[in-house]
Phi, psi and omega in degrees: 000133179294143184297329182287342182279332184299311179301325179296315180294321177298317180298320178297318179296318179296317179298318179296321179295319179296318180294324181292336179273351178295140180293145174250137188260119182288131180237118184263343185209131175235120181231164179240152176213162176102150183296331184293332179267344182273319183221099184225095181293327180295317183283323179071025178237150174277169179297328179292327176295316180295318180296320179297319178296316181295321177298318177297319179297319179295319179295317181295332181293330177068009175260357186236141175250107183277113184281142180289136178289339181279327180284161177241084184293154177298136180278133178234172177234116003284161182278185178287168182270150169245132182250137174234118183259137175224143176249099182300328180202149167228124188203171170243139183215146175275149180248111174052042177069019182287173181284322184268146171265164181236134171281132181230135176228123175265140182226140178231134179236125174255128181244126182226147170207155180257144176218179180297340181264004180123205181253128173266139183217128178225155180226137175230158182230157177216157178220119176257135180227136177216136179287135178274116188282333177210170187267359181287156188300321183294318179294322180293319180292320179299317179296320181293321179292323177291323176298321176298313181301315180296320177297322180289324175297315178299320180296316180296319177299315180295320179298319178298318179294319180295314181290329175296320178297324180300326183271000184268148177289162184303319182300319179291324179293322177299320176295325179295339178296343178260007183295144175290345179274116183301324181293320178299317178298315182297314184288324176297319180297318179302312184291319178298320178295318178299324180274002180059037177282128182302337181297338181282337188302310182302319180290322178295319178297321177296324181291343177300335182271003182297140180294333177282113183297332179294321176297316179297320179297316180297318178297317180297318178298319179294319180293325176295316178300324181279349186055045187277099183295334179294345181276347185301313179302320179293323178292322177299317177296329183290338181291335185285133173054047176238168177297144190305311182299321179292321178301319179295320177301317182294319179300315178295323178297318178300318178295323180294322179289315176074192184104168185298317181294318178296317181296317179296319180294314181298322179298316180296314181293320180295333181281334184184050173285149183286350175253112182304324181293323177291320178300315180294320179297319179295320179295319179296316179296322179294316178300319178296320180295317178297320180296321178295320177300317183296318180291336183276351182287151179301325180297317181293320180294323178292322178296319181297320179292323182294323181291334181264000000 
């Protein structure tokens, strides 16, 4: 055996050993939902065809253990995952005025499982794109099906990363926040926020300034769940020059977090904001905050015990 071949073989063995030690995530149910998978003339596949393709993609990924519906596996805590796949769109689109169009398929996967602490729920997304080589129907359909396959592969990769993050300890997740892979950072942040780890707060506060309101909303929801008082100043800034409905959401979030700074801000806004709807939202949030304070007093707790 050539001397240069030995290190290569050793590396392959080490890589194989590492992969065999990677956790596999049990999946007991895979379902589809949405009009795009039920009736899709462009794709020309039934929902069962799409489900079969996705099942194959999950098997090829090797991070998932698809449990047989006929078997009755031992129940553990937490239990296995249930996957729900949805295709928000299948379409053709031009890119920057180019000659060729591209087949695009968006995919969304919701992963849920039950445990003694409740239901865990995560969502990942994927986008498959393929250039359409000609305008005839067969070429367009072929491109769309390949775009679907690529989107599902991307979805499975993201699902594996997200579920791996769920199983990691907080210290490892904090280190993952420095990963060069944006997806690893995102999934680590989600789990840390769910666990109310303070390390998640600075990044979530930074996300409040994201131009995508959905990203800002998700960050705001996580900060509310954490009751992160350090987020109140950033949320106050967020109320300025925003769409009215979003401003009201932020005001309620400030009230949910609470604290002296939040209370003082809500009082000021309730007294005289130039938008009546924002003023009313602040008053409602303030009333809720005062009611929570009242219920938290020893007198209120004693009254509650006396009534029972």
